[in-house]
Coordinates of C-alpha atoms and ligand atoms in Angstrom, one line a residue:
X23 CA -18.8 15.0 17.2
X24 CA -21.7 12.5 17.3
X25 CA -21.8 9.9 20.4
X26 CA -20.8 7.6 18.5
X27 CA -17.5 8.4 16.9
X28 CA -14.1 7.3 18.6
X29 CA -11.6 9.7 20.2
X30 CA -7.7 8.5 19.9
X31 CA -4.7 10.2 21.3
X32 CA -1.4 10.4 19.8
X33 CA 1.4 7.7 21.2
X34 CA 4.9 9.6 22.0
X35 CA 7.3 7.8 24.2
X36 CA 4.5 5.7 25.2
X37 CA 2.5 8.3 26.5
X38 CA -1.0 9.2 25.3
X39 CA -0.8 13.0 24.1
X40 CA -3.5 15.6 23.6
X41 CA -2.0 18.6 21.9
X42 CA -5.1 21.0 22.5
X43 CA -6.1 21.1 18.6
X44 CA -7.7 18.1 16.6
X45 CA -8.2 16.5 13.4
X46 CA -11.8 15.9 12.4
X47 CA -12.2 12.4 10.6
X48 CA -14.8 12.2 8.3
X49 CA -16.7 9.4 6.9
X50 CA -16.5 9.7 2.9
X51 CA -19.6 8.0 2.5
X52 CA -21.9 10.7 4.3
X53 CA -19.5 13.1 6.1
X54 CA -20.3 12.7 9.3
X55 CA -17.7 12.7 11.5
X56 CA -16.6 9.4 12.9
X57 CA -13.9 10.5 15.2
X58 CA -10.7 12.9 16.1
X59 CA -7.5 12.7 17.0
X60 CA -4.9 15.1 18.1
X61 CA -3.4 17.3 15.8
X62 CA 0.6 17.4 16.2
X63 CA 3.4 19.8 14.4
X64 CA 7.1 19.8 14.4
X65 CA 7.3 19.9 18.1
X66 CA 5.8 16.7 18.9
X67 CA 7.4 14.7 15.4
X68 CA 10.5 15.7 17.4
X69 CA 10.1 14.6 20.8
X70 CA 8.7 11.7 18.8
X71 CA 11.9 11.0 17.3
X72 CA 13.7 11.9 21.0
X73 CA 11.7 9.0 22.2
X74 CA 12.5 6.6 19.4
X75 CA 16.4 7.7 20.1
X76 CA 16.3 6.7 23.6
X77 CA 14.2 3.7 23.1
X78 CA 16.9 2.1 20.4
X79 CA 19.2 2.9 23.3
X80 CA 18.3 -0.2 24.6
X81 CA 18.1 -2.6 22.0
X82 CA 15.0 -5.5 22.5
X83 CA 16.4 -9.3 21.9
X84 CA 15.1 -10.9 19.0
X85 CA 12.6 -13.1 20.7
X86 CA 11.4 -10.3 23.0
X87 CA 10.7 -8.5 19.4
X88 CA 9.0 -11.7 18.1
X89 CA 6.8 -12.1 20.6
X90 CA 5.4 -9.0 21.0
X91 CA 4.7 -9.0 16.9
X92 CA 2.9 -12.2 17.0
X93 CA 0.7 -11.0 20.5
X94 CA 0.1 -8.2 18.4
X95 CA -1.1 -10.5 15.5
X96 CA -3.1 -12.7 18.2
X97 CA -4.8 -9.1 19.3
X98 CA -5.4 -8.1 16.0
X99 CA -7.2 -11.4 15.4
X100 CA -9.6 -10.9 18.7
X101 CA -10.4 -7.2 17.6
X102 CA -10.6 -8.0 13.7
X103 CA -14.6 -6.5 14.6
X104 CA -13.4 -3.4 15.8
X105 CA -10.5 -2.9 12.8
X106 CA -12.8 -3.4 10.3
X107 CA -15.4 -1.1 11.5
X108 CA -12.6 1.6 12.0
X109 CA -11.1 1.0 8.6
X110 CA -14.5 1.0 7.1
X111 CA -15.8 3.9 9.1
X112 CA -12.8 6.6 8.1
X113 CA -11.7 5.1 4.6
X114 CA -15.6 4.3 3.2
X115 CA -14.2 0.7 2.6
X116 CA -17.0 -1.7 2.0
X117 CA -17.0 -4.0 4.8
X118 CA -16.2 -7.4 3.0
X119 CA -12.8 -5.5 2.1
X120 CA -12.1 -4.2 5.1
X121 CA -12.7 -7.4 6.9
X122 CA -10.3 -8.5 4.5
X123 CA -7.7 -5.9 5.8
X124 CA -8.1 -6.5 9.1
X125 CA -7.1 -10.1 8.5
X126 CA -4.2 -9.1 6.4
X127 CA -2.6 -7.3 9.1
X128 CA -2.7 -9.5 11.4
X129 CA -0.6 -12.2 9.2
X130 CA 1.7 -9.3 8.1
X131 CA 3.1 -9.1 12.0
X132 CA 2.7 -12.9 11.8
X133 CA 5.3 -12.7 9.0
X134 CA 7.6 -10.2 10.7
X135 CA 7.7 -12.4 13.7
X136 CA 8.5 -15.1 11.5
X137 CA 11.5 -12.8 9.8
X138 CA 12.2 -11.7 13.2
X139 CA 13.6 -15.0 14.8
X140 CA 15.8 -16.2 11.7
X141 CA 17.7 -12.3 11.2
X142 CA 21.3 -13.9 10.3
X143 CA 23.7 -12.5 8.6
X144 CA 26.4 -14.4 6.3
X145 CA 29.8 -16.2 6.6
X146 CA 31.6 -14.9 3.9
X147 CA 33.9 -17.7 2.3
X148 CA 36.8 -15.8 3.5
X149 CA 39.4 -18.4 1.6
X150 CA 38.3 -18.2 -1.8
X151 CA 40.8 -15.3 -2.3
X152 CA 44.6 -14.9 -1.3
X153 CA 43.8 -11.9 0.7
X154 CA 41.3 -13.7 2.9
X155 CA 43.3 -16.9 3.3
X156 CA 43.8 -17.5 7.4
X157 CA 41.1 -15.2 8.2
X158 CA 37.0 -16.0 9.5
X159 CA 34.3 -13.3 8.4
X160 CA 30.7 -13.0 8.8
X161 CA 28.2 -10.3 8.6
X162 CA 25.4 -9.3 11.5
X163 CA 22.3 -7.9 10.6
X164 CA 22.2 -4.4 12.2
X165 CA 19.3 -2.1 12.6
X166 CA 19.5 1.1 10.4
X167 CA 18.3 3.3 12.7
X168 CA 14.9 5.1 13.2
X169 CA 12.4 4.3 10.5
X170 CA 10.4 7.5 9.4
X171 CA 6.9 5.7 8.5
X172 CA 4.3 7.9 6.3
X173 CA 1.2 5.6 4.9
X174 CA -1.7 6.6 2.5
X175 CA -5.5 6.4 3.4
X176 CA -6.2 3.3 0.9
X177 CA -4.8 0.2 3.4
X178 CA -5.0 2.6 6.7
X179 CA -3.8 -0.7 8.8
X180 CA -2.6 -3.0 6.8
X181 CA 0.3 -0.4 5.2
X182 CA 0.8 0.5 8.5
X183 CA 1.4 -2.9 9.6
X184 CA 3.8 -3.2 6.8
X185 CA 5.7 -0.6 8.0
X186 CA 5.8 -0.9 11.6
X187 CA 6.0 -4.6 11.9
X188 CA 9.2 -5.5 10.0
X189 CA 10.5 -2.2 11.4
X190 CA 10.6 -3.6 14.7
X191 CA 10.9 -7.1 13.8
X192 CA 14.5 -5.4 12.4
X193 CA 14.7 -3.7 15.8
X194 CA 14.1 0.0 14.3
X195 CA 12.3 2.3 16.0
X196 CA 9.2 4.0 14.3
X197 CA 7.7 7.4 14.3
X198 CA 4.9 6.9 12.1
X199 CA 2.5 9.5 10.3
X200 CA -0.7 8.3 8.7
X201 CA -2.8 9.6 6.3
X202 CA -4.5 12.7 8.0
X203 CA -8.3 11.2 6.3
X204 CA -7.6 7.9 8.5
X205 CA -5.6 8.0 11.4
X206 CA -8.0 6.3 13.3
X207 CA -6.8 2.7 12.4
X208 CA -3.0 3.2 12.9
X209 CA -4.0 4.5 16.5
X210 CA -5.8 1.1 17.0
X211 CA -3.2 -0.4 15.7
X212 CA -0.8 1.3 18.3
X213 CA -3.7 0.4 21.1
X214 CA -3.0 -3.3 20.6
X215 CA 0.8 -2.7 20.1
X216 CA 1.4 -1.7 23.7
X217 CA -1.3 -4.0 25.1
X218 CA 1.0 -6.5 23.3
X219 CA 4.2 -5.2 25.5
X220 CA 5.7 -2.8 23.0
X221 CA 7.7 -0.9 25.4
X222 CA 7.5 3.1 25.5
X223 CA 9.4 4.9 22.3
X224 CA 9.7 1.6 20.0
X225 CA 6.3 3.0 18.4
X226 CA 5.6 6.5 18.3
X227 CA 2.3 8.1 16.3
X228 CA 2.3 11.4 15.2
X229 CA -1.1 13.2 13.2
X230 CA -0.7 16.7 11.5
X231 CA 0.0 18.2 8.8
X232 CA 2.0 16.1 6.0
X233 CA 4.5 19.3 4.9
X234 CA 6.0 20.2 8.9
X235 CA 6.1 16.5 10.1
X236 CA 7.4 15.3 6.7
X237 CA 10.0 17.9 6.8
X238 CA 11.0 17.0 10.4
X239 CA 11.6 13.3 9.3
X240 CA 13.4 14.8 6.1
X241 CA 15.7 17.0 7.7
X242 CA 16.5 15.5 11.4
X243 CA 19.4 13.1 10.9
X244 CA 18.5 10.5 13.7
X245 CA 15.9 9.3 10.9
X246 CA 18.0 6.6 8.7
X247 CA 15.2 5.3 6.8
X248 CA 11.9 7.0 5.5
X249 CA 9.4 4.4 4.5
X250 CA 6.9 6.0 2.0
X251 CA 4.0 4.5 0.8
X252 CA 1.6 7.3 -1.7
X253 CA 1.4 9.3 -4.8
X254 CA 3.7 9.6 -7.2
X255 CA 4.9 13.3 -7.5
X256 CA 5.4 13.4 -3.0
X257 CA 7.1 9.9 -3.2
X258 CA 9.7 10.8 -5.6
X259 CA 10.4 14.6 -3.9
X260 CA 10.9 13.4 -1.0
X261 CA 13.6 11.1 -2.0
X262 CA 15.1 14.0 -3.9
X263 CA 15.4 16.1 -0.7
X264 CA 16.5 13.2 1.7
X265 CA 19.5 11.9 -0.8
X266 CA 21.4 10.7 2.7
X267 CA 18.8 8.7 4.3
X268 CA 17.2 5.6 2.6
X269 CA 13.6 6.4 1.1
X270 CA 11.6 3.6 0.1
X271 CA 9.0 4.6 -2.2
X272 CA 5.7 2.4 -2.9
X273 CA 3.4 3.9 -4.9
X274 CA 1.2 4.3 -8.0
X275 CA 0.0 2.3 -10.9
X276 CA -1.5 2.2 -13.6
X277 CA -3.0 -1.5 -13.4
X278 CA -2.8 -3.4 -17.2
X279 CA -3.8 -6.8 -17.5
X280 CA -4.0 -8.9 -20.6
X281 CA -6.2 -11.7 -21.5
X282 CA -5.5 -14.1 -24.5
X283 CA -8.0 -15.7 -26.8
X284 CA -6.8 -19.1 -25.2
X285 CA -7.8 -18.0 -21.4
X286 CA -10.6 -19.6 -19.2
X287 CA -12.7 -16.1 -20.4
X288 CA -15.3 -16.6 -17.5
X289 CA -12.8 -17.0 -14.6
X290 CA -11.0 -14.1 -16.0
X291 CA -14.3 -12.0 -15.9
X292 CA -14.7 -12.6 -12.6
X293 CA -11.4 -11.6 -11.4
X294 CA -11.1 -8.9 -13.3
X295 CA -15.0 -7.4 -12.2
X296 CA -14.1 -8.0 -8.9
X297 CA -10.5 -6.7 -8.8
X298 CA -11.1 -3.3 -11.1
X299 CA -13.9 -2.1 -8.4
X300 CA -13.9 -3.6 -4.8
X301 CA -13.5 -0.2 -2.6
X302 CA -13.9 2.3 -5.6
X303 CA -10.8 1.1 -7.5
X304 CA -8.8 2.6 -4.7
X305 CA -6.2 0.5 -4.4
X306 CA -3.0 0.6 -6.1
X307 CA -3.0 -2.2 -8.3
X308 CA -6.7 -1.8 -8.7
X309 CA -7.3 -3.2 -12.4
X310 CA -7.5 -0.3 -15.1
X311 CA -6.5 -1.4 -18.0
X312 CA -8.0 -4.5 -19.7
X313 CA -6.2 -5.2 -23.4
X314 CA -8.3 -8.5 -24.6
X315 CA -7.5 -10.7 -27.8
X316 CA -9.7 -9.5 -30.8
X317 CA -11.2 -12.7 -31.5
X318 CA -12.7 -12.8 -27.8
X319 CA -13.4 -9.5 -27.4
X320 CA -16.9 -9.9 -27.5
X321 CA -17.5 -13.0 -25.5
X322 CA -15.3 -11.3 -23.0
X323 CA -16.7 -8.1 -22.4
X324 CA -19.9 -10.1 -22.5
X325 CA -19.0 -11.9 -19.8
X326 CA -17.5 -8.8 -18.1
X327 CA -20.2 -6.5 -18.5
X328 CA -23.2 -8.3 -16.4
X329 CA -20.8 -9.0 -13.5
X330 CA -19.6 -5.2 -13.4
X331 CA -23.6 -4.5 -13.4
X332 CA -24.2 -6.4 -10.5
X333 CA -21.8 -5.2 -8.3
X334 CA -23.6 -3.5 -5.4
X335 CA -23.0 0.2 -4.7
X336 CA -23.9 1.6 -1.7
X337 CA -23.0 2.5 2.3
X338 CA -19.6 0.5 2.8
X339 CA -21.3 -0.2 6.2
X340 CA -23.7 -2.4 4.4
X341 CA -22.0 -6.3 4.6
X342 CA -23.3 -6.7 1.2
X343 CA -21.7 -3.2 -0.4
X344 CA -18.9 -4.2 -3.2
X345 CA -18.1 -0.6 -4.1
X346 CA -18.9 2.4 -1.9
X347 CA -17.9 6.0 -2.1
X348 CA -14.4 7.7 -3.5
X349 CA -12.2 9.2 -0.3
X350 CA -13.4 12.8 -1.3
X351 CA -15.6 14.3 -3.8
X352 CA -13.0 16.4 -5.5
X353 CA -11.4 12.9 -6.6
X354 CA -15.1 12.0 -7.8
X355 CA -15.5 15.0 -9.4
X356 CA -11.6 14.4 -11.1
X357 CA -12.4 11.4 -12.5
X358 CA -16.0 12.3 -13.8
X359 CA -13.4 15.2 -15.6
X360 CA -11.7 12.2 -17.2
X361 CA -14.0 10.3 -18.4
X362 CA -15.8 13.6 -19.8
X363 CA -12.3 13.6 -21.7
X364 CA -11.7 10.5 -22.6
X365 CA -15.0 10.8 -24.0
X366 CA -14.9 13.8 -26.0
X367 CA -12.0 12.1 -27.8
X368 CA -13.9 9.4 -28.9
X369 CA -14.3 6.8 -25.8
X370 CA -17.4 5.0 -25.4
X371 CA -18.8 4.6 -21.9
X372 CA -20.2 0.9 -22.0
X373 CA -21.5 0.7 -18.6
X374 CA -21.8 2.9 -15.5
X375 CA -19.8 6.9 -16.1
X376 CA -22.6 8.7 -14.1
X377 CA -23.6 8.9 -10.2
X378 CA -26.3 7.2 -8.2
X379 CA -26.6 9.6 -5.8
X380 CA -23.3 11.0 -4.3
X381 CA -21.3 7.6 -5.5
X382 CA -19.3 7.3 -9.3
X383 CA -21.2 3.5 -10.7
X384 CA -18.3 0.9 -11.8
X385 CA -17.3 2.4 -15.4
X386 CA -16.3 0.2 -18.3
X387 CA -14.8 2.4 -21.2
X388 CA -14.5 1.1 -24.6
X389 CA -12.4 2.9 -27.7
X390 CA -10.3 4.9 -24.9
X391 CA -7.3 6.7 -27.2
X392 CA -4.2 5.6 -25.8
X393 CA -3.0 9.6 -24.5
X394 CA -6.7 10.0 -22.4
X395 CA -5.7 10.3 -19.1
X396 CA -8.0 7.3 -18.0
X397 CA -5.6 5.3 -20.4
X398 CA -2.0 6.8 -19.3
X399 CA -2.5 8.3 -15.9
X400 CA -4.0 6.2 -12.5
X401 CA -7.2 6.6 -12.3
X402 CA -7.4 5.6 -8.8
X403 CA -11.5 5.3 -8.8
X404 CA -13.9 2.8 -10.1
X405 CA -13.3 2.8 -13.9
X406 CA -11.5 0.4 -16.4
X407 CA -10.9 0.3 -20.3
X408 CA -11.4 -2.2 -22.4
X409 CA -9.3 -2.7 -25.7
X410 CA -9.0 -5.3 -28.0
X411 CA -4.9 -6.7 -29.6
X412 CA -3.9 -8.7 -32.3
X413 CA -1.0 -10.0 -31.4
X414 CA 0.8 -10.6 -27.8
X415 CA 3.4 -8.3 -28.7
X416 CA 0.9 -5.8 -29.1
X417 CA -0.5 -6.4 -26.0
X418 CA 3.0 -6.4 -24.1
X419 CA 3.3 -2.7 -25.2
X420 CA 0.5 -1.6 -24.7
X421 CA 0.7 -2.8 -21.1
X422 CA 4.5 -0.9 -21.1
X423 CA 2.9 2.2 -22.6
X424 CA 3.0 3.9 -18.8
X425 CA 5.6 5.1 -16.6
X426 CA 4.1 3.0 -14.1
X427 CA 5.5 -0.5 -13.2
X428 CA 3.8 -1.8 -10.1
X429 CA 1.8 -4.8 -11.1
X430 CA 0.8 -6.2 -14.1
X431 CA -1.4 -9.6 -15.2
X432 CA -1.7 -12.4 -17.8
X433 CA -4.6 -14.7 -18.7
X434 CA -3.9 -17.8 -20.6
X435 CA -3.4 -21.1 -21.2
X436 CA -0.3 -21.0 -22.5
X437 CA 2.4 -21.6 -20.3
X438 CA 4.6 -20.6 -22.8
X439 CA 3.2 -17.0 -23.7
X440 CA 2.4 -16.3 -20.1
X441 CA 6.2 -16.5 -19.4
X442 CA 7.2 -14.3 -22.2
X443 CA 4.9 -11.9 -20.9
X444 CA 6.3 -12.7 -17.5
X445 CA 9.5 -11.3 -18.6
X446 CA 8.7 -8.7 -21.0
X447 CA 6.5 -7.1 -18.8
X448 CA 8.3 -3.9 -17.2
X449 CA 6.7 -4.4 -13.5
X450 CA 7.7 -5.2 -10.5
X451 CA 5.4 -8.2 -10.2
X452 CA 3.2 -10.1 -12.9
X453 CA 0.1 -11.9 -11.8
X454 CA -0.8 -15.3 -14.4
X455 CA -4.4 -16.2 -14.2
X456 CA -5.1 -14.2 -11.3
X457 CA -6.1 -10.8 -11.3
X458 CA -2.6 -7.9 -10.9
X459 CA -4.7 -6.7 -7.6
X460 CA -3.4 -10.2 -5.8
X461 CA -1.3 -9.4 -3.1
X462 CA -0.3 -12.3 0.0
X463 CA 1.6 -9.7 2.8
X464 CA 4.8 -11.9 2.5
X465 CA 5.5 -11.6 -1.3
X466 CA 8.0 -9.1 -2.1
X467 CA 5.5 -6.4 -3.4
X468 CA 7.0 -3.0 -5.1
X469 CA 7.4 -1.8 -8.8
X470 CA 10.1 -0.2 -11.3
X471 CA 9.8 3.3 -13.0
X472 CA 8.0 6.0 -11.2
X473 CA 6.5 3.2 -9.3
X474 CA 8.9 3.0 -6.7
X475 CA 12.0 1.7 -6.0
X476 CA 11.9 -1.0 -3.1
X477 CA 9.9 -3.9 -2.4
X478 CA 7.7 -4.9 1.0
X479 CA 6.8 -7.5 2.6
X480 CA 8.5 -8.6 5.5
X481 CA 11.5 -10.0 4.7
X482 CA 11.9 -7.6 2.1
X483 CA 11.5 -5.1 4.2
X484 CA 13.5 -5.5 6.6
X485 CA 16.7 -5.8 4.4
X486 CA 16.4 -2.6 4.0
X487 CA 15.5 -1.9 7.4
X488 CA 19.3 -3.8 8.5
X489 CA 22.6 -2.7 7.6
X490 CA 25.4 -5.1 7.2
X491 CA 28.3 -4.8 9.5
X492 CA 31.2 -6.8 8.7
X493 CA 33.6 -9.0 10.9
X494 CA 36.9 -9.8 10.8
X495 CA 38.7 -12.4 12.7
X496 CA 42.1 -13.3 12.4
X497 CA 42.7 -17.1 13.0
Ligands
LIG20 P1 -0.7 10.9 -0.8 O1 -1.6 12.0 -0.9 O2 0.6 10.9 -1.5 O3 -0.5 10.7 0.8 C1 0.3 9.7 1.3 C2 0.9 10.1 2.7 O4 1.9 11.1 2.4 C3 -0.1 10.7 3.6 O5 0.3 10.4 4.9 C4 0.1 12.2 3.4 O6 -0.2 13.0 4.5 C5 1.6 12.2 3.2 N1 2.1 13.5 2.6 C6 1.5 14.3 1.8 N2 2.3 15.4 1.5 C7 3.5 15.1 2.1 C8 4.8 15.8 2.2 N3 5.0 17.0 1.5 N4 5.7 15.3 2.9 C9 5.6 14.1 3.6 N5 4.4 13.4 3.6 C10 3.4 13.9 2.8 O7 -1.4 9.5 -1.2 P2 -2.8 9.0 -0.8 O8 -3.8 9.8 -1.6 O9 -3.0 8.9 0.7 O10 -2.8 7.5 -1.3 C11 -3.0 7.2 -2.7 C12 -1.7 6.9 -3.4 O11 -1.0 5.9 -2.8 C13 -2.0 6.3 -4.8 O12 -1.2 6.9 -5.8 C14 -1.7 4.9 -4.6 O13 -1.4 4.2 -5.8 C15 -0.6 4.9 -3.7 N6 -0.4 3.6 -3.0 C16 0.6 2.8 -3.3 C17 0.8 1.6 -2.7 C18 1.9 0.7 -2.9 O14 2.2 -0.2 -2.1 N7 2.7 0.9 -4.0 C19 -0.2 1.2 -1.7 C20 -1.3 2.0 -1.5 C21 -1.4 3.3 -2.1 P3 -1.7 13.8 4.6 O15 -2.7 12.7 4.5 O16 -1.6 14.5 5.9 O17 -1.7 14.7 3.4

């Protein structure tokens, strides 16, 4: 391990574990290694989830929780240095983005603090019926139980902290297991937690393989609530094999945005060129599919093209760096495979498509038929199409034409158009004027079809975090 990489140990029961074996992290960008952390198995998830069990035991007041989320947010703040460097240094994120992040988190456990001092429930207008005449009822917000956290590599702090921080704002204990390329950041994250008062088994961290801690969290029935955030084809199965626990699935997209004739074409450019590339297209609402009104076709993708060109590519260590490297070169390699295909059915590769060096340029492809897998499937790197429409009905299906339905985008004047496209757009949010990659950490954030089935963002969140438990009073 060179001098310089970090060393983290596992949190259980607010203890720092060693387990005797370790988990390399590797920097995408170069492949040195920039730290290691424990590796854990079944054994440890489940005196993970023994320590979450007693901890719940002893439930934390509301303002006890609040306060510790917004210290945490006040730490966060102070370290933001250190979170970007460890999010940059294990994801490859270019540092303006992961600066970005690190900022982000620390309003998402703002948020939850927020959402943890107004938890109500409702008084239910008990005399509106017959049956309820001469009685009082109201609901309490109850925690579900032990939240089962597993995040991706893309946001390694920020979808942590969307996890964690309405879990506990709910008053849910979590046993969390991040992405095995980038655990480094939710073990920060945990750092500042129990500098922050987070007392021992509210958060636990667990780092090993996804397939014997996944199953632990599947199969043990303490866990009431996995929260999933990932690919496709793991979200979904592990819903199917948990079908008496609540599994909230974020995860991919297919990104579509449209922009009409009538839109401000050079603000839209510069969205969309920023948004379809900052850290490789790795993000899950990363633009990928532009569909542009013939008659500005032209001017657009003239407008598009030069900004896409002078993006900088390069060592996401580097403050300048827009787009740096993919998480692993078998993805690099994939999506090369792609646009080969895409290709050989007739695409046209209008800028970038080809390395420099070891890392994919920002690809703009043109003429992209609409079964290519760069048109249908996520992409998940550095590439968008472009494709012109003649009418917004057009455009509106196209957009449809996945079985995504995260985020989608409008450009346009008018109002009028950008609300039918507001609500014949099958997503889960719809951007107007603003690129589909927007996100603020307290919007409800989440999609339809194989997108997922939940929403986040605090609040959000921790509805389904809460159960509601009904009282009756007779008066
Ligand atoms: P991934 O490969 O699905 O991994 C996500 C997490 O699932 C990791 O912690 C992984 O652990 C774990 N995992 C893998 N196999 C598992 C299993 N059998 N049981 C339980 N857990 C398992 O996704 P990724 O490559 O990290 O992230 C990219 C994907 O996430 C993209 O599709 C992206 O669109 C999606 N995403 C969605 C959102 C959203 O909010 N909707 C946000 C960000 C990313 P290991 O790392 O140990 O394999």
């Amino acid at each position: 391990m060179a001098t310089t990489a970090v060393e983290r140990k596992l949190l259980v029961g607010g203890e720092w574990v060693e387990t005797g074996d370790w988990i390399e992290v590797e920097s995408p960008y170069d492949g040195a290694i920039v730290g290691r952390v424990p590796k854990a198995g079944a054994a440890e998830a489940r005196q993970a989830l023994d320590a979450a069990e007693s901890a719940m035991r002893e439930p934390l007041p509301a303002y006890e929780r609040a306060a510790i989320l917004d210290r945490v947010a006040a730490l966060l703040t102070e370290h933001a240095d250190d979170a970007a460097r460890t999010i940059s240094a294990e994801a490859g994120k270019p540092m303006k983005a992961a600066r970005v992040e690190a900022s982000r988190a620390a309003s998402t456990f703002t948020m939850a603090a927020v959402e943890a001092r107004k938890l109500a429930g409702d008084v239910v207008p008990m005399d509106a019926s017959p049956a309820g005449a001469g009685k009082l009822a109201f609901t309490l917000r109850q925690p579900i139980g032990i939240v089962g956290a597993i995040s991706p590599f893309n946001f390694p702090l920020n979808l942590v902290a969307h996890k964690v921080a309405p879990a506990l704002a709910a008053g849910c204990a979590v046993v969390l297991k991040p992405a095995s390329q980038t655990p480094l950041s939710a073990l920060f994250l945990a750092e500042l937690e129990t500098e922050a008062g987070l007392p021992a088994g509210w958060l636990n961290v667990v780092c090993g393989p996804a397939s014997e801690i996944g199953d632990v969290l599947v199969e043990d029935e303490r866990v009431k609530l996995i929260s999933f955030t990932g690919s496709v084809p793991i979200g979904w199965k592990l819903r199917e094999r948990a079908p008496r626990k609540r599994v909230n699935l974020e995860l991919g997209n297919a990104t579509p945005v449209i922009v009409a004739a009538d839109a401000d074409l050079a603000d839209a450019a510069t969205r969309l060129a920023a948004n379809a590339f900052s850290f490789a297209g790795q993000s899950c609402i990363s633009v990928q599919r532009i569909y542009i009104e013939r008659s500005a076709y032209e001017e657009f993708t003239g407008l598009f093209l030069p900004l896409v060109e002078a993006l900088k590519v390069g060592d996401p260590a580097d403050e300048e760096t827009d787009v740096g490297p993919l998480i692993s070169g078998s993805d690099r390699d994939r999506i090369l495979d792609w646009i080969g295909e895409a290709k050989s059915e007739g695409a046209k590769v209008l800028t970038g498509g080809k390395l420099e060096g070891e890392l994919l340029l920002p690809t703009v492809m043109a003429e992209a038929p609409r079964d290519a897998k760069v048109s249908r499937e996520e992409v998940f790197g550095p590439l968008c199409t472009v494709t012109p429409f003649d009418t917004l009905d057009e455009a509106i299906a196209l957009a449809n034409s996945t079985r995504f339905g995260l985020q989608a985008g409008v450009f346009t004047s008018d109002v009028k158009a950008a609300l039918r496209a507001a609500h014949a757009l099958e997503f889960g949010g719809v951007t107007v004027n603003e690129a589909p990659t927007f996100r603020a950490d307290q919007m409800p954030y989440g999609g339809v079809k194989d997108s997922g089935n939940t929403r986040e963002g605090p609040a959000y969140a921790i509805r389904e975090m809460t159960e509601e438990r009904l009282v009756v009073l007779q008066l």
